[in-house]
C-alpha atoms as one frame of an Amber mdcrd trajectory, in Angstrom:
protein
 -25.222  26.420 112.989 -24.601  27.775 116.512 -20.637  27.856 117.131 -17.810
  29.700 119.405 -13.980  30.018 117.879 -13.727  25.999 118.711 -17.123  24.520
 119.231 -20.325  24.566 117.013 -23.359  22.946 117.409 -24.917  21.943 113.433
 -27.438  19.821 112.033 -26.771  15.994 110.498 -25.364  15.525 107.336 -24.738
  13.032 104.823 -21.269  12.881 105.585 -21.845  11.989 109.325 -22.988   8.715
 108.472 -20.234   6.871 109.581 -19.823   9.110 113.147 -23.759   8.586 113.524
 -22.969   4.696 112.694 -19.918   4.316 115.299 -21.615   6.267 118.217 -25.158
   4.874 117.789 -23.800   0.750 118.028 -21.152   1.526 119.967 -22.112  -1.033
 123.551 -20.649   1.570 125.530 -22.760   4.260 124.581 -25.723   2.070 125.235
 -26.215   2.804 128.791 -27.152   6.148 128.023 -30.335   5.698 125.617 -33.170
   3.782 125.781 -32.900   2.009 122.908 -30.357  -1.012 122.753 -30.768  -2.626
 119.325 -28.756  -2.536 116.617 -29.206   0.356 113.917 -28.127  -0.409 110.518
 -26.133   2.363 108.069 -29.659   1.701 106.088 -31.873   2.774 108.784 -29.089
   5.601 109.845 -29.180   7.067 106.453 -32.897   7.103 106.495 -32.501   9.232
 109.876 -30.081  11.804 108.409 -31.806  12.559 105.668 -34.970  12.824 106.930
 -33.266  15.102 110.876 -33.769  18.049 109.300 -37.355  17.908 109.316 -39.355
  20.994 110.890 -38.528  20.870 114.431 -41.624  22.688 115.571 -43.950  18.964
 113.993 -41.344  16.744 115.248 -40.706  18.301 118.429 -36.881  17.136 118.365
 -33.477  17.894 117.023 -30.462  16.678 117.284 -27.360  18.146 116.661 -23.920
  17.495 115.548 -21.024  18.439 117.980 -17.633  19.365 117.064 -14.674  20.850
 118.410 -12.260  22.483 115.623 -14.322  20.826 112.502 -14.035  17.326 113.965
 -17.356  15.643 115.083 -17.533  14.782 118.977 -20.568  14.246 119.897 -24.309
  14.578 119.247 -26.898  16.230 121.845 -30.678  15.671 121.184 -33.231  17.955
 122.181 -36.735  16.622 123.143 -40.545  18.000 123.748 -39.442  20.848 121.745
 -43.575  21.825 120.977 -43.923  24.245 124.224 -40.583  25.356 124.680 -40.028
  25.803 120.447 -40.125  29.854 120.470 -38.292  30.197 123.411 -35.747  27.503
 121.666 -35.361  29.623 118.391 -35.296  32.998 120.537 -32.494  31.541 122.578
 -30.646  29.814 119.295 -30.936  33.705 117.347 -29.202  35.607 120.627 -26.609
  33.511 120.986 -25.227  33.265 117.581 -25.913  36.784 117.224 -22.741  37.173
 119.830
């Protein structure tokens, strides 16, 4: 987990299902993504279960942005295999300051 005094980035957890469902199926958010379809809770539950997979294998990772322990958004990192080492080094550096 990467965190400051109030804001943190963390991996998806099982209890994020309702939050993820609300964000992914909010029509106002569809203009920011490439997927315009409806995502079921079953689909999202499976996604959460697999979201902790090795970042170097899938080349992407999704983080939950929290403010004072309240989930406020998501950030997706893509095309990571070539940058994985640099990302890992940067996150390590940030988390130890």
